[in-house]
N, CA and C atoms as an extended XYZ file, in Angstrom:
603
Properties=species:S:1:pos:R:3:atomname:S:1:resname:S:1:resid:I:1 pbc="F F F"
N         0.840       -1.193        0.024 N   MET     1
C        -0.013        0.006       -0.023 CA  MET     1
C         0.873        1.252        0.021 C   MET     1
N         0.384        2.314       -0.655 N   LYS     2
C         1.122        3.564       -0.744 CA  LYS     2
C         0.995        4.408        0.545 C   LYS     2
N         1.978        5.287        0.743 N   ASP     3
C         1.988        6.125        1.918 CA  ASP     3
C         0.943        7.236        1.793 C   ASP     3
N         0.678        7.749        0.610 N   ASP     4
C        -0.268        8.797        0.390 CA  ASP     4
C        -1.656        8.337        0.696 C   ASP     4
N        -2.422        9.019        1.605 N   PRO     5
C        -3.738        8.498        1.971 CA  PRO     5
C        -4.712        8.331        0.833 C   PRO     5
N        -4.665        9.295       -0.142 N   ILE     6
C        -5.614        9.196       -1.250 CA  ILE     6
C        -5.339        7.999       -2.107 C   ILE     6
N        -4.065        7.777       -2.428 N   THR     7
C        -3.678        6.566       -3.173 CA  THR     7
C        -3.955        5.311       -2.397 C   THR     7
N        -3.650        5.332       -1.101 N   ALA     8
C        -3.897        4.170       -0.285 CA  ALA     8
C        -5.375        3.806       -0.220 C   ALA     8
N        -6.251        4.842       -0.139 N   LEU     9
C        -7.701        4.559       -0.120 CA  LEU     9
C        -8.111        3.883       -1.413 C   LEU     9
N        -7.517        4.285       -2.549 N   GLY    10
C        -7.857        3.675       -3.823 CA  GLY    10
C        -7.431        2.203       -3.801 C   GLY    10
N        -6.278        1.913       -3.288 N   ASP    11
C        -5.775        0.514       -3.193 CA  ASP    11
C        -6.668       -0.319       -2.226 C   ASP    11
N        -7.031        0.317       -1.117 N   ILE    12
C        -7.912       -0.379       -0.165 CA  ILE    12
C        -9.236       -0.715       -0.794 C   ILE    12
N        -9.810        0.231       -1.519 N   ARG    13
C       -11.107        0.032       -2.144 CA  ARG    13
C       -11.064       -1.102       -3.169 C   ARG    13
N        -9.895       -1.182       -3.898 N   ALA    14
C        -9.755       -2.267       -4.818 CA  ALA    14
C        -9.751       -3.631       -4.192 C   ALA    14
N        -9.114       -3.688       -3.003 N   VAL    15
C        -9.135       -4.967       -2.259 CA  VAL    15
C       -10.540       -5.294       -1.739 C   VAL    15
N       -11.248       -4.250       -1.310 N   VAL    16
C       -12.640       -4.441       -0.816 CA  VAL    16
C       -13.498       -5.001       -1.946 C   VAL    16
N       -13.365       -4.414       -3.132 N   VAL    17
C       -14.145       -4.887       -4.300 CA  VAL    17
C       -13.805       -6.320       -4.618 C   VAL    17
N       -12.505       -6.625       -4.572 N   ALA    18
C       -12.045       -8.028       -4.852 CA  ALA    18
C       -12.568       -8.954       -3.776 C   ALA    18
N       -12.600       -8.530       -2.518 N   ALA    19
C       -13.100       -9.349       -1.446 CA  ALA    19
C       -14.590       -9.639       -1.625 C   ALA    19
N       -15.346       -8.654       -2.068 N   ARG    20
C       -16.812       -8.872       -2.305 CA  ARG    20
C       -17.065       -9.912       -3.372 C   ARG    20
N       -16.090      -10.003       -4.296 N   LYS    21
C       -16.223      -11.005       -5.387 CA  LYS    21
C       -15.534      -12.330       -5.034 C   LYS    21
N       -14.987      -12.380       -3.826 N   GLY    22
C       -14.324      -13.601       -3.375 CA  GLY    22
C       -12.950      -13.772       -4.014 C   GLY    22
N       -12.363      -12.670       -4.488 N   GLY    23
C       -11.089      -12.807       -5.178 CA  GLY    23
C        -9.905      -12.202       -4.480 C   GLY    23
N       -10.036      -11.828       -3.200 N   ALA    24
C        -8.904      -11.197       -2.492 CA  ALA    24
C        -8.103      -12.259       -1.760 C   ALA    24
N        -6.763      -12.198       -1.888 N   GLU    25
C        -5.914      -13.105       -1.194 CA  GLU    25
C        -5.639      -12.632        0.211 C   GLU    25
N        -5.171      -13.586        1.029 N   ARG    26
C        -4.956      -13.349        2.470 CA  ARG    26
C        -4.012      -12.183        2.698 C   ARG    26
N        -2.884      -12.123        1.998 N   GLU    27
C        -1.931      -11.069        2.166 CA  GLU    27
C        -2.454       -9.701        1.761 C   GLU    27
N        -3.274       -9.728        0.671 N   GLN    28
C        -3.906       -8.465        0.257 CA  GLN    28
C        -4.837       -7.936        1.337 C   GLN    28
N        -5.614       -8.788        1.945 N   LEU    29
C        -6.534       -8.397        2.995 CA  LEU    29
C        -5.794       -7.821        4.193 C   LEU    29
N        -4.761       -8.476        4.591 N   LEU    30
C        -3.951       -8.059        5.750 CA  LEU    30
C        -3.330       -6.697        5.452 C   LEU    30
N        -2.791       -6.575        4.256 N   ASP    31
C        -2.152       -5.286        3.846 CA  ASP    31
C        -3.184       -4.157        3.828 C   ASP    31
N        -4.408       -4.466        3.320 N   ALA    32
C        -5.417       -3.471        3.227 CA  ALA    32
C        -5.889       -3.046        4.600 C   ALA    32
N        -5.974       -3.975        5.543 N   LEU    33
C        -6.368       -3.649        6.913 CA  LEU    33
C        -5.312       -2.770        7.604 C   LEU    33
N        -4.051       -3.138        7.428 N   ALA    34
C        -2.989       -2.284        7.960 CA  ALA    34
C        -2.913       -0.886        7.376 C   ALA    34
N        -3.177       -0.802        6.101 N   ALA    35
C        -3.196        0.467        5.424 CA  ALA    35
C        -4.409        1.306        5.884 C   ALA    35
N        -5.552        0.634        6.069 N   LEU    36
C        -6.733        1.362        6.557 CA  LEU    36
C        -6.511        1.951        7.938 C   LEU    36
N        -5.864        1.214        8.781 N   ARG    37
C        -5.546        1.738       10.121 CA  ARG    37
C        -4.658        2.947       10.026 C   ARG    37
N        -3.645        2.871        9.127 N   ALA    38
C        -2.743        4.031        9.013 CA  ALA    38
C        -3.475        5.243        8.464 C   ALA    38
N        -4.321        5.013        7.490 N   VAL    39
C        -5.132        6.161        6.949 CA  VAL    39
C        -6.025        6.731        7.974 C   VAL    39
N        -6.664        5.871        8.738 N   ARG    40
C        -7.561        6.363        9.800 CA  ARG    40
C        -6.815        7.197       10.801 C   ARG    40
N        -5.603        6.727       11.209 N   ASP    41
C        -4.819        7.540       12.155 CA  ASP    41
C        -4.420        8.878       11.609 C   ASP    41
N        -4.069        8.921       10.316 N   GLU    42
C        -3.658       10.180        9.714 CA  GLU    42
C        -4.836       11.122        9.568 C   GLU    42
N        -5.979       10.589        9.200 N   LEU    43
C        -7.165       11.436        9.040 CA  LEU    43
C        -7.604       11.976       10.364 C   LEU    43
N        -7.504       11.145       11.416 N   SER    44
C        -7.918       11.645       12.734 CA  SER    44
C        -7.010       12.786       13.238 C   SER    44
N        -5.800       12.756       12.794 N   ALA    45
C        -4.863       13.859       13.156 CA  ALA    45
C        -5.159       15.141       12.378 C   ALA    45
N        -5.776       15.016       11.228 N   TRP    46
C        -6.080       16.193       10.416 CA  TRP    46
C        -7.196       17.019       11.049 C   TRP    46
N        -8.163       16.314       11.687 N   GLU    47
C        -9.384       17.017       12.159 CA  GLU    47
C        -9.026       18.096       13.204 C   GLU    47
N        -8.318       17.811       14.272 N   PRO    48
C        -8.022       18.896       15.202 CA  PRO    48
C        -7.128       19.960       14.626 C   PRO    48
N        -6.301       19.610       13.642 N   GLU    49
C        -5.476       20.566       12.980 CA  GLU    49
C        -6.339       21.567       12.139 C   GLU    49
N        -7.317       21.027       11.461 N   LEU    50
C        -8.214       21.879       10.690 CA  LEU    50
C        -9.108       22.756       11.544 C   LEU    50
N        -9.534       22.170       12.708 N   ILE    51
C       -10.350       22.934       13.658 CA  ILE    51
C        -9.498       24.088       14.217 C   ILE    51
N        -8.289       23.791       14.571 N   SER    52
C        -7.375       24.864       15.106 CA  SER    52
C        -7.204       25.965       14.045 C   SER    52
N        -7.044       25.563       12.796 N   ALA    53
C        -6.815       26.570       11.761 CA  ALA    53
C        -8.117       27.433       11.559 C   ALA    53
N        -9.281       26.740       11.613 N   ALA    54
C       -10.533       27.500       11.481 CA  ALA    54
C       -10.730       28.466       12.630 C   ALA    54
N       -10.385       28.030       13.836 N   ARG    55
C       -10.515       28.874       15.024 CA  ARG    55
C        -9.522       30.106       14.901 C   ARG    55
N        -8.332       29.818       14.418 N   SER    56
C        -7.364       30.898       14.262 CA  SER    56
C        -7.827       31.928       13.245 C   SER    56
N        -8.654       31.506       12.257 N   ASN    57
C        -9.185       32.380       11.268 CA  ASN    57
C       -10.482       33.071       11.683 C   ASN    57
N       -10.858       32.857       12.975 N   GLY    58
C       -12.004       33.590       13.486 CA  GLY    58
C       -13.341       32.814       13.403 C   GLY    58
N       -13.317       31.538       13.086 N   THR    59
C       -14.529       30.767       12.986 CA  THR    59
C       -15.039       30.441       14.398 C   THR    59
N       -16.290       30.678       14.624 N   SER    60
C       -16.866       30.418       15.957 CA  SER    60
C       -17.186       28.903       16.140 C   SER    60
N       -17.274       28.535       17.368 N   TRP    61
C       -17.631       27.117       17.678 CA  TRP    61
C       -19.013       26.841       17.127 C   TRP    61
N       -19.919       27.818       17.133 N   ALA    62
C       -21.292       27.576       16.618 CA  ALA    62
C       -21.222       27.280       15.095 C   ALA    62
N       -20.330       28.018       14.411 N   ALA    63
C       -20.218       27.766       12.946 CA  ALA    63
C       -19.562       26.414       12.654 C   ALA    63
N       -18.650       26.000       13.554 N   LEU    64
C       -17.983       24.751       13.318 CA  LEU    64
C       -18.890       23.529       13.617 C   LEU    64
N       -19.874       23.728       14.477 N   ALA    65
C       -20.707       22.548       14.879 CA  ALA    65
C       -21.314       21.771       13.688 C   ALA    65
N       -21.975       22.400       12.736 N   PRO    66
C       -22.515       21.602       11.648 CA  PRO    66
C       -21.466       20.872       10.834 C   PRO    66
N       -20.287       21.505       10.649 N   ALA    67
C       -19.196       20.813        9.875 CA  ALA    67
C       -18.730       19.588       10.591 C   ALA    67
N       -18.795       19.601       11.919 N   LEU    68
C       -18.295       18.482       12.747 CA  LEU    68
C       -19.427       17.472       12.981 C   LEU    68
N       -20.626       17.769       12.542 N   GLY    69
C       -21.711       16.847       12.735 CA  GLY    69
C       -22.245       16.795       14.182 C   GLY    69
N       -22.144       17.939       14.850 N   VAL    70
C       -22.675       18.022       16.227 CA  VAL    70
C       -23.679       19.148       16.293 C   VAL    70
N       -24.476       19.214       17.385 N   ALA    71
C       -25.650       20.070       17.438 CA  ALA    71
C       -25.383       21.405       18.105 C   ALA    71
N       -24.283       21.644       18.789 N   SER    72
C       -24.093       22.855       19.530 CA  SER    72
C       -22.605       23.259       19.581 C   SER    72
N       -22.425       24.533       19.953 N   ARG    73
C       -21.053       25.004       20.096 CA  ARG    73
C       -20.309       24.283       21.202 C   ARG    73
N       -21.056       23.933       22.274 N   GLN    74
C       -20.444       23.168       23.379 CA  GLN    74
C       -19.952       21.806       22.890 C   GLN    74
N       -20.781       21.156       22.060 N   ALA    75
C       -20.407       19.814       21.596 CA  ALA    75
C       -19.225       19.919       20.607 C   ALA    75
N       -19.195       20.969       19.876 N   ALA    76
C       -18.031       21.169       18.909 CA  ALA    76
C       -16.735       21.356       19.686 C   ALA    76
N       -16.733       22.137       20.709 N   GLU    77
C       -15.541       22.386       21.465 CA  GLU    77
C       -15.142       21.105       22.234 C   GLU    77
N       -16.164       20.407       22.718 N   ARG    78
C       -15.884       19.105       23.401 CA  ARG    78
C       -15.211       18.118       22.472 C   ARG    78
N       -15.707       18.037       21.238 N   ARG    79
C       -15.121       17.115       20.267 CA  ARG    79
C       -13.661       17.477       20.039 C   ARG    79
N       -13.418       18.748       19.856 N   TYR    80
C       -12.011       19.227       19.642 CA  TYR    80
C       -11.109       18.821       20.756 C   TYR    80
N       -11.601       19.076       22.009 N   LEU    81
C       -10.733       18.748       23.175 CA  LEU    81
C       -10.496       17.235       23.305 C   LEU    81
N       -11.489       16.440       22.911 N   ARG    82
C       -11.304       14.973       22.952 CA  ARG    82
C       -10.263       14.519       21.910 C   ARG    82
N       -10.194       15.215       20.786 N   LEU    83
C        -9.264       14.849       19.727 CA  LEU    83
C        -7.851       15.337       19.971 C   LEU    83
N        -7.724       16.411       20.761 N   GLN    84
C        -6.427       16.991       20.992 CA  GLN    84
C        -5.530       16.071       21.784 C   GLN    84
N        -4.226       15.937       21.368 N   PRO    85
C        -3.333       15.158       22.185 CA  PRO    85
C        -3.084       15.888       23.509 C   PRO    85
N        -2.941       15.132       24.585 N   SER    86
C        -2.762       15.744       25.935 CA  SER    86
C        -1.327       16.062       26.141 C   SER    86
N        -1.086       17.250       26.699 N   ASP    87
C         0.288       17.583       27.138 CA  ASP    87
C         0.392       17.626       28.634 C   ASP    87
N        -0.698       17.242       29.303 N   THR    88
C        -0.689       17.245       30.784 CA  THR    88
C        -0.960       15.871       31.405 C   THR    88
N        -0.937       14.782       30.594 N   GLY    89
C        -0.985       13.468       31.125 CA  GLY    89
C        -2.364       12.807       31.210 C   GLY    89
N        -3.429       13.568       30.730 N   GLU    90
C        -4.763       12.910       30.796 CA  GLU    90
C        -4.825       11.761       29.806 C   GLU    90
N        -5.358       10.651       30.244 N   ALA    91
C        -5.356        9.417       29.411 CA  ALA    91
C        -6.500        9.353       28.396 C   ALA    91
N        -7.618       10.037       28.665 N   THR    92
C        -8.790        9.933       27.826 CA  THR    92
C        -9.218       11.342       27.396 C   THR    92
N       -10.066       11.304       26.289 N   GLY    93
C       -10.614       12.586       25.805 CA  GLY    93
C       -11.453       13.265       26.856 C   GLY    93
N       -12.257       12.464       27.566 N   GLU    94
C       -13.101       13.046       28.625 CA  GLU    94
C       -12.257       13.702       29.702 C   GLU    94
N       -11.124       13.092       30.039 N   ALA    95
C       -10.261       13.692       31.028 CA  ALA    95
C        -9.641       14.995       30.527 C   ALA    95
N        -9.362       15.087       29.224 N   ARG    96
C        -8.827       16.293       28.683 CA  ARG    96
C        -9.867       17.374       28.709 C   ARG    96
N       -11.116       17.040       28.427 N   VAL    97
C       -12.246       18.030       28.533 CA  VAL    97
C       -12.303       18.594       29.908 C   VAL    97
N       -12.295       17.699       30.903 N   ASP    98
C       -12.358       18.141       32.289 CA  ASP    98
C       -11.132       18.972       32.687 C   ASP    98
N        -9.952       18.610       32.277 N   ALA    99
C        -8.760       19.358       32.568 CA  ALA    99
C        -8.781       20.771       31.987 C   ALA    99
N        -9.288       20.862       30.737 N   GLN   100
C        -9.384       22.127       30.113 CA  GLN   100
C       -10.437       23.054       30.819 C   GLN   100
N       -11.543       22.473       31.235 N   ARG   101
C       -12.555       23.196       31.919 CA  ARG   101
C       -12.036       23.597       33.326 C   ARG   101
N       -11.342       22.760       34.003 N   ASP   102
C       -10.704       23.094       35.263 CA  ASP   102
C        -9.769       24.294       35.086 C   ASP   102
N        -9.008       24.288       34.069 N   LYS   103
C        -8.050       25.339       33.768 CA  LYS   103
C        -8.781       26.680       33.568 C   LYS   103
N        -9.867       26.622       32.814 N   ARG   104
C       -10.561       27.853       32.564 CA  ARG   104
C       -11.224       28.398       33.819 C   ARG   104
N       -11.777       27.473       34.643 N   ALA   105
C       -12.317       27.916       35.911 CA  ALA   105
C       -11.245       28.558       36.778 C   ALA   105
N       -10.060       27.962       36.815 N   GLY   106
C        -8.973       28.490       37.589 CA  GLY   106
C        -8.515       29.820       37.050 C   GLY   106
N        -8.420       29.953       35.730 N   ASP   107
C        -8.004       31.221       35.103 CA  ASP   107
C        -9.014       32.342       35.474 C   ASP   107
N       -10.301       32.041       35.474 N   ARG   108
C       -11.249       33.049       35.818 CA  ARG   108
C       -11.143       33.488       37.290 C   ARG   108
N       -10.925       32.479       38.155 N   ALA   109
C       -10.772       32.815       39.595 CA  ALA   109
C        -9.533       33.664       39.836 C   ALA   109
N        -8.471       33.330       39.174 N   VAL   110
C        -7.213       34.095       39.338 CA  VAL   110
C        -7.326       35.481       38.758 C   VAL   110
N        -8.003       35.598       37.580 N   ALA   111
C        -8.181       36.904       36.987 CA  ALA   111
C        -9.027       37.843       37.872 C   ALA   111
N       -10.070       37.234       38.484 N   GLN   112
C       -10.902       38.044       39.405 CA  GLN   112
C       -10.108       38.514       40.628 C   GLN   112
N        -9.322       37.608       41.162 N   TRP   113
C        -8.495       37.981       42.300 CA  TRP   113
C        -7.492       39.093       41.922 C   TRP   113
N        -6.932       38.935       40.741 N   ALA   114
C        -5.941       39.986       40.311 CA  ALA   114
C        -6.654       41.333       40.137 C   ALA   114
N        -7.847       41.336       39.644 N   ARG   115
C        -8.593       42.635       39.475 CA  ARG   115
C        -8.829       43.256       40.860 C   ARG   115
N        -9.191       42.423       41.816 N   HIS   116
C        -9.478       42.931       43.165 CA  HIS   116
C        -8.252       43.401       43.869 C   HIS   116
N        -7.097       42.880       43.436 N   ASN   117
C        -5.805       43.225       44.110 CA  ASN   117
C        -4.880       43.917       43.156 C   ASN   117
N        -5.432       44.632       42.222 N   ALA   118
C        -4.615       45.254       41.152 CA  ALA   118
C        -3.604       46.251       41.779 C   ALA   118
N        -4.019       47.007       42.752 N   GLY   119
C        -3.114       48.017       43.304 CA  GLY   119
C        -1.871       47.379       43.966 C   GLY   119
N        -2.093       46.311       44.738 N   SER   120
C        -0.959       45.599       45.375 CA  SER   120
C        -0.070       44.958       44.321 C   SER   120
N        -0.658       44.358       43.307 N   LEU   121
C         0.141       43.711       42.272 CA  LEU   121
C         0.978       44.739       41.506 C   LEU   121
N         0.409       45.874       41.208 N   ARG   122
C         1.105       46.883       40.441 CA  ARG   122
C         2.210       47.481       41.294 C   ARG   122
N         1.949       47.648       42.568 N   LYS   123
C         3.018       48.198       43.434 CA  LYS   123
C         4.188       47.214       43.496 C   LYS   123
N         3.909       45.964       43.677 N   LEU   124
C         4.960       44.934       43.704 CA  LEU   124
C         5.745       44.896       42.384 C   LEU   124
N         4.995       44.938       41.293 N   ALA   125
C         5.595       44.865       39.968 CA  ALA   125
C         6.507       46.077       39.761 C   ALA   125
N         6.052       47.253       40.276 N   GLY   126
C         6.843       48.439       40.162 CA  GLY   126
C         8.153       48.313       40.949 C   GLY   126
N         8.079       47.710       42.116 N   GLN   127
C         9.292       47.498       42.890 CA  GLN   127
C        10.297       46.522       42.180 C   GLN   127
N         9.771       45.511       41.612 N   VAL   128
C        10.625       44.523       40.858 CA  VAL   128
C        11.247       45.186       39.648 C   VAL   128
N        10.441       45.909       38.910 N   SER   129
C        10.973       46.510       37.647 CA  SER   129
C        11.960       47.624       37.932 C   SER   129
N        11.903       48.226       39.120 N   ALA   130
C        12.820       49.380       39.471 CA  ALA   130
C        14.131       48.883       40.062 C   ALA   130
N        14.305       47.615       40.296 N   LEU   131
C        15.528       47.150       40.892 CA  LEU   131
C        16.758       47.498       40.002 C   LEU   131
N        17.848       47.824       40.659 N   GLU   132
C        19.062       48.188       39.934 CA  GLU   132
C        20.197       47.272       40.239 C   GLU   132
N        21.177       47.223       39.353 N   GLY   133
C        22.423       46.428       39.540 CA  GLY   133
C        22.178       44.968       39.372 C   GLY   133
N        21.170       44.580       38.606 N   LEU   134
C        20.858       43.155       38.433 CA  LEU   134
C        21.745       42.560       37.349 C   LEU   134
N        22.070       41.253       37.450 N   PRO   135
C        22.716       40.555       36.332 CA  PRO   135
C        21.819       40.627       35.112 C   PRO   135
N        22.434       40.264       33.955 N   ALA   136
C        21.709       40.438       32.672 CA  ALA   136
C        20.400       39.655       32.619 C   ALA   136
N        20.448       38.434       33.024 N   ALA   137
C        19.183       37.596       32.965 CA  ALA   137
C        18.163       38.132       33.901 C   ALA   137
N        18.557       38.536       35.089 N   ALA   138
C        17.622       39.106       36.068 CA  ALA   138
C        17.019       40.443       35.559 C   ALA   138
N        17.894       41.263       34.889 N   GLN   139
C        17.428       42.499       34.372 CA  GLN   139
C        16.411       42.300       33.263 C   GLN   139
N        16.660       41.310       32.417 N   ASP   140
C        15.678       40.954       31.362 CA  ASP   140
C        14.329       40.612       31.917 C   ASP   140
N        14.393       39.806       33.030 N   SER   141
C        13.135       39.400       33.689 CA  SER   141
C        12.466       40.624       34.273 C   SER   141
N        13.195       41.507       34.938 N   ALA   142
C        12.599       42.699       35.565 CA  ALA   142
C        12.015       43.612       34.464 C   ALA   142
N        12.639       43.675       33.321 N   ASP   143
C        12.135       44.491       32.209 CA  ASP   143
C        10.804       43.958       31.687 C   ASP   143
N        10.662       42.616       31.671 N   ARG   144
C         9.376       42.007       31.258 CA  ARG   144
C         8.274       42.382       32.210 C   ARG   144
N         8.633       42.422       33.540 N   VAL   145
C         7.641       42.873       34.532 CA  VAL   145
C         7.255       44.304       34.250 C   VAL   145
N         8.228       45.164       33.925 N   GLY   146
C         7.929       46.540       33.626 CA  GLY   146
C         7.047       46.678       32.357 C   GLY   146
N         7.307       45.849       31.383 N   ASP   147
C         6.449       45.856       30.158 CA  ASP   147
C         5.001       45.480       30.517 C   ASP   147
N         4.859       44.488       31.390 N   ALA   148
C         3.514       44.085       31.769 CA  ALA   148
C         2.779       45.123       32.566 C   ALA   148
N         3.472       46.042       33.214 N   LEU   149
C         2.841       47.125       33.890 CA  LEU   149
C         2.085       48.023       32.949 C   LEU   149
N         2.469       48.008       31.652 N   GLY   150
C         1.806       48.864       30.705 CA  GLY   150
C         0.473       48.344       30.186 C   GLY   150
N         0.093       47.140       30.622 N   THR   151
C        -1.184       46.536       30.125 CA  THR   151
C        -2.304       46.914       31.079 C   THR   151
N        -3.544       46.816       30.595 N   ASP   152
C        -4.700       47.155       31.456 CA  ASP   152
C        -5.088       46.019       32.370 C   ASP   152
N        -4.714       44.796       32.024 N   ASN   153
C        -5.176       43.628       32.789 CA  ASN   153
C        -4.156       43.294       33.849 C   ASN   153
N        -4.470       43.428       35.119 N   PRO   154
C        -3.525       43.096       36.183 CA  PRO   154
C        -3.087       41.640       36.221 C   PRO   154
N        -3.914       40.739       35.655 N   ALA   155
C        -3.536       39.324       35.592 CA  ALA   155
C        -2.336       39.120       34.734 C   ALA   155
N        -2.068       40.059       33.796 N   ASP   156
C        -0.923       39.932       32.938 CA  ASP   156
C         0.377       40.076       33.655 C   ASP   156
N         0.319       40.563       34.895 N   LEU   157
C         1.509       40.733       35.736 CA  LEU   157
C         1.993       39.426       36.338 C   LEU   157
N         1.054       38.464       36.499 N   LEU   158
C         1.379       37.254       37.310 CA  LEU   158
C         2.465       36.408       36.691 C   LEU   158
N         2.423       36.128       35.392 N   ALA   159
C         3.417       35.285       34.801 CA  ALA   159
C         4.875       35.916       34.836 C   ALA   159
N         5.008       37.195       34.417 N   PRO   160
C         6.358       37.768       34.515 CA  PRO   160
C         6.836       37.916       35.946 C   PRO   160
N         5.954       38.161       36.871 N   LEU   161
C         6.371       38.242       38.278 CA  LEU   161
C         6.806       36.861       38.757 C   LEU   161
N         6.103       35.802       38.394 N   ALA   162
C         6.554       34.427       38.777 CA  ALA   162
C         7.878       34.142       38.149 C   ALA   162
N         8.071       34.571       36.927 N   ALA   163
C         9.367       34.275       36.237 CA  ALA   163
C        10.535       34.983       36.866 C   ALA   163
N        10.247       36.099       37.480 N   SER   164
C        11.324       36.890       38.145 CA  SER   164
C        11.758       36.323       39.488 C   SER   164
N        10.924       35.467       40.045 N   HIS   165
C        11.200       34.961       41.397 CA  HIS   165
C        12.605       34.334       41.547 C   HIS   165
N        13.061       33.427       40.678 N   PRO   166
C        14.361       32.784       40.917 CA  PRO   166
C        15.517       33.853       40.925 C   PRO   166
N        15.314       34.970       40.232 N   HIS   167
C        16.346       35.972       40.173 CA  HIS   167
C        16.415       36.813       41.407 C   HIS   167
N        15.379       36.708       42.282 N   LEU   168
C        15.321       37.641       43.434 CA  LEU   168
C        15.648       36.924       44.763 C   LEU   168
N        15.677       35.594       44.761 N   VAL   169
C        15.785       34.838       45.986 CA  VAL   169
C        17.065       35.187       46.790 C   VAL   169
N        18.177       35.353       46.070 N   GLU   170
C        19.463       35.542       46.794 CA  GLU   170
C        19.610       36.928       47.376 C   GLU   170
N        19.288       37.952       46.589 N   HIS   171
C        19.628       39.345       47.067 CA  HIS   171
C        18.378       40.160       47.381 C   HIS   171
N        17.210       39.695       47.071 N   HIS   172
C        15.976       40.427       47.330 CA  HIS   172
C        14.908       39.493       47.909 C   HIS   172
N        15.282       38.998       49.087 N   ARG   173
C        14.483       37.935       49.673 CA  ARG   173
C        13.062       38.384       50.045 C   ARG   173
N        12.896       39.622       50.465 N   GLY   174
C        11.561       40.089       50.821 CA  GLY   174
C        10.620       40.065       49.660 C   GLY   174
N        11.127       40.544       48.497 N   LEU   175
C        10.281       40.556       47.273 CA  LEU   175
C        10.025       39.091       46.838 C   LEU   175
N        11.030       38.239       46.939 N   ALA   176
C        10.862       36.859       46.551 CA  ALA   176
C         9.836       36.160       47.408 C   ALA   176
N         9.833       36.468       48.702 N   ASP   177
C         8.834       35.860       49.600 CA  ASP   177
C         7.404       36.315       49.216 C   ASP   177
N         7.253       37.585       48.859 N   GLN   178
C         5.955       38.092       48.465 CA  GLN   178
C         5.459       37.309       47.212 C   GLN   178
N         6.405       37.100       46.288 N   LEU   179
C         6.008       36.380       45.032 CA  LEU   179
C         5.663       34.950       45.358 C   LEU   179
N         6.364       34.362       46.315 N   THR   180
C         6.010       32.960       46.702 CA  THR   180
C         4.576       32.919       47.310 C   THR   180
N         4.252       33.894       48.060 N   GLY   181
C         2.910       33.965       48.710 CA  GLY   181
C         1.835       34.068       47.590 C   GLY   181
N         2.145       34.917       46.588 N   ILE   182
C         1.147       35.099       45.490 CA  ILE   182
C         1.015       33.765       44.718 C   ILE   182
N         2.118       33.110       44.447 N   ALA   183
C         2.058       31.860       43.687 CA  ALA   183
C         1.270       30.807       44.418 C   ALA   183
N         1.508       30.704       45.732 N   GLU   184
C         0.803       29.738       46.554 CA  GLU   184
C        -0.709       30.056       46.576 C   GLU   184
N        -1.047       31.350       46.698 N   HIS   185
C        -2.464       31.752       46.782 CA  HIS   185
C        -3.179       31.485       45.447 C   HIS   185
N        -2.515       31.770       44.316 N   THR   186
C        -3.189       31.598       43.010 CA  THR   186
C        -3.313       30.087       42.731 C   THR   186
N        -2.329       29.266       43.118 N   ASP   187
C        -2.447       27.854       42.962 CA  ASP   187
C        -3.670       27.347       43.768 C   ASP   187
N        -3.849       27.867       44.958 N   ARG   188
C        -4.971       27.422       45.806 CA  ARG   188
C        -6.306       27.847       45.155 C   ARG   188
N        -6.314       29.065       44.600 N   LEU   189
C        -7.539       29.548       43.892 CA  LEU   189
C        -7.878       28.624       42.730 C   LEU   189
N        -6.874       28.205       42.004 N   ARG   190
C        -7.134       27.311       40.830 CA  ARG   190
C        -7.670       25.942       41.336 C   ARG   190
N        -7.095       25.412       42.391 N   ARG   191
C        -7.596       24.133       42.923 CA  ARG   191
C        -8.986       24.212       43.404 C   ARG   191
N        -9.282       25.298       44.176 N   ASP   192
C       -10.649       25.490       44.674 CA  ASP   192
C       -11.651       25.730       43.553 C   ASP   192
N       -11.260       26.444       42.555 N   ALA   193
C       -12.216       26.671       41.440 CA  ALA   193
C       -12.550       25.364       40.707 C   ALA   193
N       -11.516       24.543       40.489 N   ALA   194
C       -11.740       23.251       39.877 CA  ALA   194
C       -12.620       22.354       40.725 C   ALA   194
N       -12.369       22.341       41.985 N   THR   195
C       -13.176       21.514       42.909 CA  THR   195
C       -14.674       21.971       42.902 C   THR   195
N       -14.845       23.304       42.900 N   GLN   196
C       -16.179       23.815       42.905 CA  GLN   196
C       -16.904       23.531       41.599 C   GLN   196
N       -16.145       23.651       40.501 N   ARG   197
C       -16.766       23.327       39.185 CA  ARG   197
C       -17.261       21.912       39.065 C   ARG   197
N       -16.381       21.011       39.585 N   ARG   198
C       -16.805       19.550       39.515 CA  ARG   198
C       -17.970       19.261       40.449 C   ARG   198
N       -18.015       19.939       41.556 N   ALA   199
C       -19.121       19.731       42.514 CA  ALA   199
C       -20.406       20.165       41.936 C   ALA   199
N       -20.435       21.119       40.990 N   GLN   200
C       -21.638       21.704       40.419 CA  GLN   200
C       -22.132       20.917       39.201 C   GLN   200
N       -21.376       19.928       38.743 N   ARG   201
C       -21.735       19.183       37.535 CA  ARG   201
C       -22.995       18.336       37.808 C   ARG   201
């Protein structure tokens, strides 16, 4: 069988036609089954890739639903998440759906907390970005914190602040301890949000 899926499908169909007439040999049937599995695997990898491309081009989940053969935007997104390979260790599509929804619930909780504590976050970020005499890598990290200060969303400060932590531990322990406290608190917010979401299902 050929590597190209289109050509392989033609070869597989020829074997199917021969089998219907009782003229397919054992090796042909086995080759066709192996080729069919390979084609199925490749086609299944195309679907999430095409969905991602459509979403990047601004296609809504509601518009994708009919193309995917499902009835709602929620079902379309669910199908996509089930097809996506996991990068966090979930073994099944259903587990990936749950993990993604847990993450979104956690992101919402953290964003809300950041909005309520915007003043404190901006003050801390200002202190980090104003540090002087830092080594090059630490200065780059502090500069990214400063850049984040220019955004309207206080949650945008969290990632660069967390990234600056290792550079502050040795010589700026007080700031590092504050960042540790924020990281621990936001981790707890994420866990609590996921637990609450699952309890409401």
